PDB file of C-alpha atoms in Angstrom:
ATOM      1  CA  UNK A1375     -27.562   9.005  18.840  1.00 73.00           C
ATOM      2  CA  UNK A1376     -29.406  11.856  16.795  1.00 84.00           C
ATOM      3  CA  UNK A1377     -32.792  11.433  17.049  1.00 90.00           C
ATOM      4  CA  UNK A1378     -36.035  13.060  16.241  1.00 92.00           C
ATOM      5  CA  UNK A1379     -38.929  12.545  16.765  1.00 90.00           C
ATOM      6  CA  UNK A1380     -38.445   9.718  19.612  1.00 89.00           C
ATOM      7  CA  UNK A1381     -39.719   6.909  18.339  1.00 88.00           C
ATOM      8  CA  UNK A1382     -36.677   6.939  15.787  1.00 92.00           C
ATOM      9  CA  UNK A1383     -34.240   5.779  18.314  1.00 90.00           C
ATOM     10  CA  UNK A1384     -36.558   2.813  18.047  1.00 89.00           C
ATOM     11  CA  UNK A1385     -36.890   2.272  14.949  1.00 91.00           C
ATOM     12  CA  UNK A1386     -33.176   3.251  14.599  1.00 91.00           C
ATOM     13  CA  UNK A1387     -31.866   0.186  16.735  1.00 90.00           C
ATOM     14  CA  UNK A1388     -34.454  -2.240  15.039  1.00 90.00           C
ATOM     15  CA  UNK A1389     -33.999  -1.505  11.632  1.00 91.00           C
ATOM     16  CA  UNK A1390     -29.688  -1.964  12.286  1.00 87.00           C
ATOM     17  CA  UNK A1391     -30.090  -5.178  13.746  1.00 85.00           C
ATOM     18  CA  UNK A1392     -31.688  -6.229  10.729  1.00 87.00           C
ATOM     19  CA  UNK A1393     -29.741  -4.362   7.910  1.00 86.00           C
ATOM     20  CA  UNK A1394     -26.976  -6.127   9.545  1.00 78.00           C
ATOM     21  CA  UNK A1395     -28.476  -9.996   8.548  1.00 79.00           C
ATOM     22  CA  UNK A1396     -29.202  -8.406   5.186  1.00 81.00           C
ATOM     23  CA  UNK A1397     -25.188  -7.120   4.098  1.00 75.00           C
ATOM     24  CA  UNK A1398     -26.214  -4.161   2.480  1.00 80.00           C
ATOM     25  CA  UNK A1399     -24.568  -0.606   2.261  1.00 82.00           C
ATOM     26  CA  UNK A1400     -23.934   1.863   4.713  1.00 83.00           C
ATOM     27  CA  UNK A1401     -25.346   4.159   2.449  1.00 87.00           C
ATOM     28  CA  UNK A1402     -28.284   2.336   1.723  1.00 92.00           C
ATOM     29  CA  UNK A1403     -28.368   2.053   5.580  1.00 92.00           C
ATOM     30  CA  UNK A1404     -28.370   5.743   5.889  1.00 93.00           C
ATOM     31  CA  UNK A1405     -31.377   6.343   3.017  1.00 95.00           C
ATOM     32  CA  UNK A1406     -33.160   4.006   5.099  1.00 96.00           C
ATOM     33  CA  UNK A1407     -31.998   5.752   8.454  1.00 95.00           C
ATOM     34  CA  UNK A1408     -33.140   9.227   6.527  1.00 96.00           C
ATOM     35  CA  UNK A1409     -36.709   8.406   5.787  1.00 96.00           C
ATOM     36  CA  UNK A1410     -37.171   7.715   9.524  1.00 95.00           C
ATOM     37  CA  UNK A1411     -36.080  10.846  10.804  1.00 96.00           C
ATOM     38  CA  UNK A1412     -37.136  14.361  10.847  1.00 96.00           C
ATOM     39  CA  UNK A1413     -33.837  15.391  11.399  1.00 96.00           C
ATOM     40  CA  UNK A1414     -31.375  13.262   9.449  1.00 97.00           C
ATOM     41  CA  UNK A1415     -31.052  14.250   5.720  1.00 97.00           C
ATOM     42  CA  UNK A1416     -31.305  18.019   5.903  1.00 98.00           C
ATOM     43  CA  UNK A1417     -34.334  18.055   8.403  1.00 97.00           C
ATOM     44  CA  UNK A1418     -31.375  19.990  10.837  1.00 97.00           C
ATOM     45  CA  UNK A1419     -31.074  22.247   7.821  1.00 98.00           C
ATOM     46  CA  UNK A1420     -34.688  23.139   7.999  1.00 98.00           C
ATOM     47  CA  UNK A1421     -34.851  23.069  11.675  1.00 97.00           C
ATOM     48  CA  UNK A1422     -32.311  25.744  12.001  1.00 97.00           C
ATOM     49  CA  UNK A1423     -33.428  27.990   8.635  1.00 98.00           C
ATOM     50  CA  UNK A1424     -33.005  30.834   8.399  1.00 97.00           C
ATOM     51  CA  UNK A1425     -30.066  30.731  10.898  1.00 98.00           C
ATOM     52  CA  UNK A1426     -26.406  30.866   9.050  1.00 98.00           C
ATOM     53  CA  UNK A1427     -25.161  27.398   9.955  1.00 98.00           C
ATOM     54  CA  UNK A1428     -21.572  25.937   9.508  1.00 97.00           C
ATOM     55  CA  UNK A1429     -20.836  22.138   9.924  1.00 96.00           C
ATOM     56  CA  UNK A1430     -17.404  20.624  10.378  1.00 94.00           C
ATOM     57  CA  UNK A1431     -17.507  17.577   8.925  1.00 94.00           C
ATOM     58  CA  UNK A1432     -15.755  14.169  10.017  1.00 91.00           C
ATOM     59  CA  UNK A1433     -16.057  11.651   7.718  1.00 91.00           C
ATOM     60  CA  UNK A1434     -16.401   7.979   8.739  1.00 86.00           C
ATOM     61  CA  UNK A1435     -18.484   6.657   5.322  1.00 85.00           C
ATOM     62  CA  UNK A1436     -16.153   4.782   3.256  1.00 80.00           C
ATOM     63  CA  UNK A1437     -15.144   6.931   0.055  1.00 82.00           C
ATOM     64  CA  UNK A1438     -15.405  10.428   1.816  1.00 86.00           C
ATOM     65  CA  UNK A1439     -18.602  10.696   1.392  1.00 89.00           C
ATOM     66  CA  UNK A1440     -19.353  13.174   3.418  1.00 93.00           C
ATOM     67  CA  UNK A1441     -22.918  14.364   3.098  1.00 93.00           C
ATOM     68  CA  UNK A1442     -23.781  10.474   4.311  1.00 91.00           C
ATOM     69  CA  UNK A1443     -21.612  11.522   7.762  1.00 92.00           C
ATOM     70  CA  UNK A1444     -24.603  11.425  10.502  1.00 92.00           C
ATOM     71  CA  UNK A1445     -27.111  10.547   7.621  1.00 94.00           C
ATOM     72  CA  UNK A1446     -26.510  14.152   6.134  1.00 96.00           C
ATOM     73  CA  UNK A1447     -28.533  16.345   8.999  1.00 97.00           C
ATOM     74  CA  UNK A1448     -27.214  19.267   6.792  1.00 98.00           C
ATOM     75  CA  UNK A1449     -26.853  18.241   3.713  1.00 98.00           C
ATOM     76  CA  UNK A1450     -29.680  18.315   1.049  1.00 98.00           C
ATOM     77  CA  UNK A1451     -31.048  14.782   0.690  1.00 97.00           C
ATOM     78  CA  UNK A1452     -31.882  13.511  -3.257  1.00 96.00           C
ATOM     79  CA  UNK A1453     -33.299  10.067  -2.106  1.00 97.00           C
ATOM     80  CA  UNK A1454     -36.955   9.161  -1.826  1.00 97.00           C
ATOM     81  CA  UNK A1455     -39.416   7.740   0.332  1.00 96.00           C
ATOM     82  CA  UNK A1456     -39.654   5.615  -2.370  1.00 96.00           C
ATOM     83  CA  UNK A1457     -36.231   4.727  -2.615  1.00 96.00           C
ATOM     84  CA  UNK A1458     -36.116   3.420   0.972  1.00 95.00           C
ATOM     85  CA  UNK A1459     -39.192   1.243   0.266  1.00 95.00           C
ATOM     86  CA  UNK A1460     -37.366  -0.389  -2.683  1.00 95.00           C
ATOM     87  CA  UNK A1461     -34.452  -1.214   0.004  1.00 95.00           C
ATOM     88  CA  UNK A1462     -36.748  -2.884   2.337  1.00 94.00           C
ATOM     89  CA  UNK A1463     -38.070  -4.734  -0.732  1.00 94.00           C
ATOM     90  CA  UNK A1464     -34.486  -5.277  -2.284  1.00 94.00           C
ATOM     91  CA  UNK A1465     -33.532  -7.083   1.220  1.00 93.00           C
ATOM     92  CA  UNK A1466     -36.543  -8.873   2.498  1.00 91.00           C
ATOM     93  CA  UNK A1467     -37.239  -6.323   5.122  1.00 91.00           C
ATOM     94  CA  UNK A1468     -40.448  -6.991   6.260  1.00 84.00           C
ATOM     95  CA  UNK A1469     -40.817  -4.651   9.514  1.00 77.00           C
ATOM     96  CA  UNK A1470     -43.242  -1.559   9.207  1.00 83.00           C
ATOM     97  CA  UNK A1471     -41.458   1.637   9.653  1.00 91.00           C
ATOM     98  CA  UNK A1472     -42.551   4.826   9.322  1.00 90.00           C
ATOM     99  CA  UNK A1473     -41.118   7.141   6.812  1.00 94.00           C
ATOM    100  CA  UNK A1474     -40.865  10.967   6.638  1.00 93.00           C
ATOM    101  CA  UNK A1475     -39.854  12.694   3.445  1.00 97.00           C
ATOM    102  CA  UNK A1476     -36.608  14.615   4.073  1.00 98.00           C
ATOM    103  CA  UNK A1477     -36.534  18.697   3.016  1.00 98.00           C
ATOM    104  CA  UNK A1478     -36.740  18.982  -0.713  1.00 97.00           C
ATOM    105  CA  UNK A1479     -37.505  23.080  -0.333  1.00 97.00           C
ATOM    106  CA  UNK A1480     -33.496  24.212  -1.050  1.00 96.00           C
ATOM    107  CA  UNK A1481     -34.500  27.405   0.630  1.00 98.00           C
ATOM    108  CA  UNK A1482     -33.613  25.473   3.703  1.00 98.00           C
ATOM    109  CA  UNK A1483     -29.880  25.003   2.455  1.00 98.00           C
ATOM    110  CA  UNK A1484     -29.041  28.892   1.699  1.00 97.00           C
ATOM    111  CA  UNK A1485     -27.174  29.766   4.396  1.00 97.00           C
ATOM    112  CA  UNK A1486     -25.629  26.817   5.139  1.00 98.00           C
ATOM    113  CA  UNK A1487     -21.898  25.661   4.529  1.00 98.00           C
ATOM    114  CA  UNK A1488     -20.515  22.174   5.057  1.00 98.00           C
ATOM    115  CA  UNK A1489     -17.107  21.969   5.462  1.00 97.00           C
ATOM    116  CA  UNK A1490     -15.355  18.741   4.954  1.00 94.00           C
ATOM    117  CA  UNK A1491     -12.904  18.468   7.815  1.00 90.00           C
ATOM    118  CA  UNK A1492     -11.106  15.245   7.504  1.00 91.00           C
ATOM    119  CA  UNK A1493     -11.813  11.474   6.209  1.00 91.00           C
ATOM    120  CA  UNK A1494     -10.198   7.675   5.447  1.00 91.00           C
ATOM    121  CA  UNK A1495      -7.887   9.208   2.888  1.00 92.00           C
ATOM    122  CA  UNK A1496      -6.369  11.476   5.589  1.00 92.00           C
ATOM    123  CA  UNK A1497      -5.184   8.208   7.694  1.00 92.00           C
ATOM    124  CA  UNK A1498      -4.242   6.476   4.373  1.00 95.00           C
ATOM    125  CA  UNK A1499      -1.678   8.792   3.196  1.00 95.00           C
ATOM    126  CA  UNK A1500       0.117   8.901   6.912  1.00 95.00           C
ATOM    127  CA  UNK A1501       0.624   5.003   7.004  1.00 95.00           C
ATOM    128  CA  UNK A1502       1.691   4.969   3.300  1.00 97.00           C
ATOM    129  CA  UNK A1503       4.318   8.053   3.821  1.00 97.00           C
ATOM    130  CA  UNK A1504       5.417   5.964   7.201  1.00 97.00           C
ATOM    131  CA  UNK A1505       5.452   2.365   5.356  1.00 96.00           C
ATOM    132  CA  UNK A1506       7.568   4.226   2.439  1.00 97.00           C
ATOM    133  CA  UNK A1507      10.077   5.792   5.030  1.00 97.00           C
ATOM    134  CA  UNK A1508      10.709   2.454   6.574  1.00 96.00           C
ATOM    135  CA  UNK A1509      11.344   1.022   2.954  1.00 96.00           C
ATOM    136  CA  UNK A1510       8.733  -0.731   2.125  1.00 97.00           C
ATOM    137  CA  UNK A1511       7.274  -0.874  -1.227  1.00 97.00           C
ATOM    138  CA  UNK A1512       3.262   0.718  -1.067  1.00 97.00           C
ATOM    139  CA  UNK A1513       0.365  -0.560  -2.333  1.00 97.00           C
ATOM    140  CA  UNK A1514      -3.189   1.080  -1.900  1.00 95.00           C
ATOM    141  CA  UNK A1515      -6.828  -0.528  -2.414  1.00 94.00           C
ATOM    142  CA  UNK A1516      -7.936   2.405  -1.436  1.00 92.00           C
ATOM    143  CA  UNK A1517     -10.683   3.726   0.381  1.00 90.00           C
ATOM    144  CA  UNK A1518     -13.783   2.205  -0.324  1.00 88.00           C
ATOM    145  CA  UNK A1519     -13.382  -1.122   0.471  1.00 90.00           C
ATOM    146  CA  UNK A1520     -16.025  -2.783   0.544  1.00 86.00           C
ATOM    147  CA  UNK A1521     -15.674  -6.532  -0.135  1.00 89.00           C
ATOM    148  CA  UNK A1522     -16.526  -9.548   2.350  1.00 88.00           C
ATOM    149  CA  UNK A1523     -13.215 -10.558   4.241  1.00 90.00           C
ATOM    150  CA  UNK A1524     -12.478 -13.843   2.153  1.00 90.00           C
ATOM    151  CA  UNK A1525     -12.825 -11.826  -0.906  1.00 92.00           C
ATOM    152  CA  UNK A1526     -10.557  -8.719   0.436  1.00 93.00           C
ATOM    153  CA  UNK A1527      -7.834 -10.941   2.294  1.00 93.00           C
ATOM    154  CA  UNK A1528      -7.644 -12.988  -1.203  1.00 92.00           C
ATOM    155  CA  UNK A1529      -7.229  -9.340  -3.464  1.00 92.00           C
ATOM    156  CA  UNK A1530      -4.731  -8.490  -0.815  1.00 93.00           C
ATOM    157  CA  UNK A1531      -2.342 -11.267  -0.434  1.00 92.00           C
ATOM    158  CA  UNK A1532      -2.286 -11.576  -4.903  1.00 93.00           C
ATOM    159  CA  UNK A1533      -1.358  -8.041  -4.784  1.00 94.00           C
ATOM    160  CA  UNK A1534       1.771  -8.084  -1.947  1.00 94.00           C
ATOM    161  CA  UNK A1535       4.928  -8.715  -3.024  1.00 95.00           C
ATOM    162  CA  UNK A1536       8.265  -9.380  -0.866  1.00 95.00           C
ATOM    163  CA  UNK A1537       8.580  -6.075   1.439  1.00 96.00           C
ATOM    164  CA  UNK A1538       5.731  -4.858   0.872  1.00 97.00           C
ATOM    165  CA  UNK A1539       2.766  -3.037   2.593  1.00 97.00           C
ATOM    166  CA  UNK A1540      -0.678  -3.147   1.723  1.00 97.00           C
ATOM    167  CA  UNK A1541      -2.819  -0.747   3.313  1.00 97.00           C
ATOM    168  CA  UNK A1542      -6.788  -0.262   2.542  1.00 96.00           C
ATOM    169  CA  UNK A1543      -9.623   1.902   4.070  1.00 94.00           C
ATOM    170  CA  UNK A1544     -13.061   1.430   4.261  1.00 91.00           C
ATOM    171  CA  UNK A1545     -15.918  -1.132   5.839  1.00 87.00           C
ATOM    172  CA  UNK A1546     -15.935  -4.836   5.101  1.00 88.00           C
ATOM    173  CA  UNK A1547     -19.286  -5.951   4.677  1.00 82.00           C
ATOM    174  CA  UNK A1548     -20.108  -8.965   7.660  1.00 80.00           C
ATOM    175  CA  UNK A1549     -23.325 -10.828   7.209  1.00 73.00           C
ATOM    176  CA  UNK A1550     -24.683 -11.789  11.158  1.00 69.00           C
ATOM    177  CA  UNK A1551     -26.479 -14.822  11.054  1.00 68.00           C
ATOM    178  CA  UNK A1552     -26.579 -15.408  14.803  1.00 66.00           C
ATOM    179  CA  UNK A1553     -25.679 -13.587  17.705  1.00 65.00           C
ATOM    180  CA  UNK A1554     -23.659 -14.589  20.662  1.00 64.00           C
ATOM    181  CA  UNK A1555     -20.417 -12.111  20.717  1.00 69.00           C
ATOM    182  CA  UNK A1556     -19.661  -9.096  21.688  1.00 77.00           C
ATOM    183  CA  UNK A1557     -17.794  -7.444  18.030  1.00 68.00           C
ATOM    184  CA  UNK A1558     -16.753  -6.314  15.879  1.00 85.00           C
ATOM    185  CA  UNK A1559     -16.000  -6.176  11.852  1.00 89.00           C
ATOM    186  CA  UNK A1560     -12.320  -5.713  12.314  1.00 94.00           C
ATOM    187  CA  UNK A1561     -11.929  -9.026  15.173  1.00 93.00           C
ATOM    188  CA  UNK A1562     -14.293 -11.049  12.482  1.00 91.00           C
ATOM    189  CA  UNK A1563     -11.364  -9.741   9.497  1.00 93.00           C
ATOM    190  CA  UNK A1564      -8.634 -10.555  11.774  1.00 95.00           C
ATOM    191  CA  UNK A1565      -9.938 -13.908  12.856  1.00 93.00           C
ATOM    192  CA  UNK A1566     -10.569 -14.898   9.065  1.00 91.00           C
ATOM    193  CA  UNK A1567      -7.179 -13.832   8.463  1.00 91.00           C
ATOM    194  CA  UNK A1568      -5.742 -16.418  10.795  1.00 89.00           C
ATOM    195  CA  UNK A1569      -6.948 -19.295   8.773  1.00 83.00           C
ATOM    196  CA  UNK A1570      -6.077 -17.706   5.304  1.00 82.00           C
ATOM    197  CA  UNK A1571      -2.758 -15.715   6.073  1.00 87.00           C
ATOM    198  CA  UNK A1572       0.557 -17.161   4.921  1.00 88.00           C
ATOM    199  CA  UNK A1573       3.375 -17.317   7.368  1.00 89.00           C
ATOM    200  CA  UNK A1574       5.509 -14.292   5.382  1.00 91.00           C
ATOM    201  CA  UNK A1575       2.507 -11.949   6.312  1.00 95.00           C
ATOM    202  CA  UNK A1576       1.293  -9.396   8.648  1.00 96.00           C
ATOM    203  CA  UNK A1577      -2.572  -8.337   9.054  1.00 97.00           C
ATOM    204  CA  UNK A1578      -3.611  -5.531  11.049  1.00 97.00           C
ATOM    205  CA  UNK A1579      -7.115  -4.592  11.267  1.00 97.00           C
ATOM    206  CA  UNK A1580      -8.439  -1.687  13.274  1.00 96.00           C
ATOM    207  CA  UNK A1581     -11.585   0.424  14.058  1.00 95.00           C
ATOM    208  CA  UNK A1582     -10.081   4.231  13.723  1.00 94.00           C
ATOM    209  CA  UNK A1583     -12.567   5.361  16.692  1.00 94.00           C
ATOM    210  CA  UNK A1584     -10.794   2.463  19.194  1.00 94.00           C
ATOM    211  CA  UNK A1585     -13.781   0.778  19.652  1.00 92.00           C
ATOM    212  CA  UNK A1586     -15.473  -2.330  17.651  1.00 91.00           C
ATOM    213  CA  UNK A1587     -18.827  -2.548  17.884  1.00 84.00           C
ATOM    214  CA  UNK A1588     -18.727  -3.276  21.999  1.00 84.00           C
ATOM    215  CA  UNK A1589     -15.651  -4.976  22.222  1.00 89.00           C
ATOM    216  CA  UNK A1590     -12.940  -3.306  24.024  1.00 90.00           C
ATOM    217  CA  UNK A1591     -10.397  -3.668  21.132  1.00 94.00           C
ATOM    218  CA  UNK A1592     -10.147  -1.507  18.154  1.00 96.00           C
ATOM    219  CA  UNK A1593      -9.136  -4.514  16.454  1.00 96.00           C
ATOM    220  CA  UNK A1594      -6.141  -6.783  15.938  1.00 97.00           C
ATOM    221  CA  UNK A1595      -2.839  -7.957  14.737  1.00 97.00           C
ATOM    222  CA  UNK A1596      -2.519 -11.527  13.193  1.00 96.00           C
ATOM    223  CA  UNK A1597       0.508 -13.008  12.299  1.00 96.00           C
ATOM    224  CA  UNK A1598       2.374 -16.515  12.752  1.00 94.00           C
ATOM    225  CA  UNK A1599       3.095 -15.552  16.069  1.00 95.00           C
ATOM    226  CA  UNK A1600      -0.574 -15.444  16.360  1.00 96.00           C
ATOM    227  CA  UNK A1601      -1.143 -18.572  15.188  1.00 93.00           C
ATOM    228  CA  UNK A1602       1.938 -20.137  17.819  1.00 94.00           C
ATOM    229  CA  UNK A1603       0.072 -18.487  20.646  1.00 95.00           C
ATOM    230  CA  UNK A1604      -3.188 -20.230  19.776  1.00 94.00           C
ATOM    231  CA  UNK A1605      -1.950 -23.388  19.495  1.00 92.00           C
ATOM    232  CA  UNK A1606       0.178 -23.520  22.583  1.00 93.00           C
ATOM    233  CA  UNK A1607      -2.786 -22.902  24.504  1.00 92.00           C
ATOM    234  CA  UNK A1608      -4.988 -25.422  22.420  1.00 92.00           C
ATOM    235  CA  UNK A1609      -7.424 -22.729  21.758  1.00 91.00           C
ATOM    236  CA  UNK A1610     -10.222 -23.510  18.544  1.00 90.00           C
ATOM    237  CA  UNK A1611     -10.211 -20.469  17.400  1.00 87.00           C
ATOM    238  CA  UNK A1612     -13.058 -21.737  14.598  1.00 87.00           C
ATOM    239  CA  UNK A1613     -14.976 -22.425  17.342  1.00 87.00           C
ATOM    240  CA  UNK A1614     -14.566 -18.979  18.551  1.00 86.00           C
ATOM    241  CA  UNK A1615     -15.173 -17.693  15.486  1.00 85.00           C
ATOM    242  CA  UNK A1616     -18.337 -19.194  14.605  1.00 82.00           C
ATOM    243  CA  UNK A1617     -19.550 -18.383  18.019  1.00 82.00           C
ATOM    244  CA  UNK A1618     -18.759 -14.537  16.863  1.00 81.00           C
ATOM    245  CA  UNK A1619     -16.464 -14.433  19.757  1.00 86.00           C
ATOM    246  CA  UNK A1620     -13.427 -12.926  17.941  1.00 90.00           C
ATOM    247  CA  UNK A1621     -13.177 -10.111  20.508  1.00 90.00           C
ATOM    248  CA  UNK A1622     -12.517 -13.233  23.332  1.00 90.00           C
ATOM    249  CA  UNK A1623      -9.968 -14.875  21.193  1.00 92.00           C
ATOM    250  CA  UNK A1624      -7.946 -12.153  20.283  1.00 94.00           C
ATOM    251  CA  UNK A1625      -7.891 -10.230  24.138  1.00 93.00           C
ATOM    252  CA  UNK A1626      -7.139 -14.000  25.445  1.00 93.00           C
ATOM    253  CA  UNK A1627      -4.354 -14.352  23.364  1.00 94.00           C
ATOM    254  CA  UNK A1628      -2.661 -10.990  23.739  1.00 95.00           C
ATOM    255  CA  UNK A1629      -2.801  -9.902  19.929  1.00 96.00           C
ATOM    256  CA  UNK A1630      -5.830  -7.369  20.499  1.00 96.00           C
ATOM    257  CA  UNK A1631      -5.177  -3.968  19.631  1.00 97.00           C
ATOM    258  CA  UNK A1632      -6.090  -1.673  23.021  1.00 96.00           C
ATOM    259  CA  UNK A1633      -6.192   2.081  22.277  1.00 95.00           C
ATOM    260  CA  UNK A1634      -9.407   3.094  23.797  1.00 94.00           C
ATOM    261  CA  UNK A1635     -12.086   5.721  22.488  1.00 93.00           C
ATOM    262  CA  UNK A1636      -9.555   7.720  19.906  1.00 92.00           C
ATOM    263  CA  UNK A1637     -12.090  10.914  19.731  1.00 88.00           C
ATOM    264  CA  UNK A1638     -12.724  10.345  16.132  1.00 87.00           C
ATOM    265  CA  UNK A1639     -13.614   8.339  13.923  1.00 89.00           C
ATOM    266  CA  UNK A1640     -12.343   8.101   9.671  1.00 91.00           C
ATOM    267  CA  UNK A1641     -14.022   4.668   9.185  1.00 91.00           C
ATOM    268  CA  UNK A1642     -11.869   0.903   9.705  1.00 95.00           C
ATOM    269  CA  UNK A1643      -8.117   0.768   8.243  1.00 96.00           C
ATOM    270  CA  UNK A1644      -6.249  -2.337   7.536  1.00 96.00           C
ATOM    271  CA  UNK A1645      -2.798  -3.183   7.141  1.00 95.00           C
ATOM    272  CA  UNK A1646      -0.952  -5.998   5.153  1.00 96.00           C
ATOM    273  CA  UNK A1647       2.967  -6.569   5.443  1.00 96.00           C
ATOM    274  CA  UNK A1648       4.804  -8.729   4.049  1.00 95.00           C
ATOM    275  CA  UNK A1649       8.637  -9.342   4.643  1.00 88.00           C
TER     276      UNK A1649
END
């Protein structure tokens, strides 16, 4: 969405379909996404110098990591050309892009002030102060999940105990091998979750900006309900899911979550209850 020169928005949209076969990093992503723009990684900075700039800063990297927001367009950048050439190496990459070294002059960052606004953590501490007024006993992975969702749904249901919340922020890392659906990270979690969640729990997995990837849902609540649903209606959701058409499944069944485009986004949140 911020691109300069033009040819970026090219590169931009090629290079993300493939980092998203490869299961890398969003902020190996973004040092990729860097080195192909004159504007990302402090080019704004020099762009604007010597104007005083101020940037309010939303944060939607896992970790609040906020210089990453936007691929840093105001931040100074400490990564290399170099660096994204060993990431194309590191994940079989073989497409030609072309890189740009980002603004390593720190005259260009004088006058400028980022101000981090709000992140994950933010959104984290409301659900656990609401989860602890209802009685419920809190436990946190944090925000910088990053695990794939067999690995995070396992960590979670060892750590619950009986009335008991988990909540975790953060990006679970989905490796495409096909295409075919329509999203998203948190329908792929929640679709997982109905062939690994016990009866006693609750998932709830959400994209915090209301939309994921181009489904319609932010995301979605599984629970044995869920599971009642799909078999009354002698649905395969495997089938579904291997198809990558979570986003189908869940709308079908009623259990998507429908908020529409929130105005901001603090990165994917996820629930676990258990009574």
């Amino acid at each position: 969405l911020l691109c300069l020169p033009m040819s970026e928005c090219d590169q931009g949209s090629e290079l993300y379909a493939l980092f998203l076969k490869a299961g890398g990093t969003i902020q190996e992503l973004n040092t990729l996404r860097k080195h192909i723009s004159t504007i990302k990684g402090g080019g704004l900075a020099k762009c604007l110098y010597p104007a005083t700039v101020a940037s309010l800063v939303f944060c939607d990297v896992p970790g609040d990591h906020f210089k990453e927001v936007a691929s840093g367009p105001t931040y100074f950048d400490e990564t290399t050309i170099h660096d994204a050439e060993e990431l194309l190496k590191k994940y079989n990459i073989k497409n030609t892009f072309t890189f740009n070294e980002t603004p390593k002059d720190e005259k260009y960052f004088t006058k400028v002030t980022n101000i981090p606004f709000v992140s994950n953590k933010e959104a984290l501490c409301a659900m656990e102060a609401e989860a602890e007024k209802r009685g419920y006993s809190v436990i946190s992975l944090g925000d910088e999940v990053y695990d794939f969702p067999e690995v995070f749904l396992e960590k979670a249901k060892q750590r619950l105990t009986p009335h008991s919340v988990l909540v975790a922020g953060g990006e679970l890392a989905i490796k495409l091998t096909h295409g075919g659906g329509i999203g998203g990270r948190n329908l792929y979690i929640a679709s997982k979750g109905l062939q690994d969640l016990d009866d006693t729990d609750t998932l709830v997995t959400f994209a915090s900006d209301g939309i994921d990837n181009r489904s319609p849902s932010a995301g979605a609540i599984v629970d044995k309900e869920t599971k009642r649903k799909i078999q009354e209606k002698g649905i395969d959701n495997k089938k579904y899911h291997e198809e990558d058409k979570d986003s189908e499944l869940f709308l079908e069944i009623g259990d998507a979550i429908i908020t529409g485009d929130t105005g901001s986004n603090v990165s994917d949140l996820y629930l676990m209850i258990r009574n």
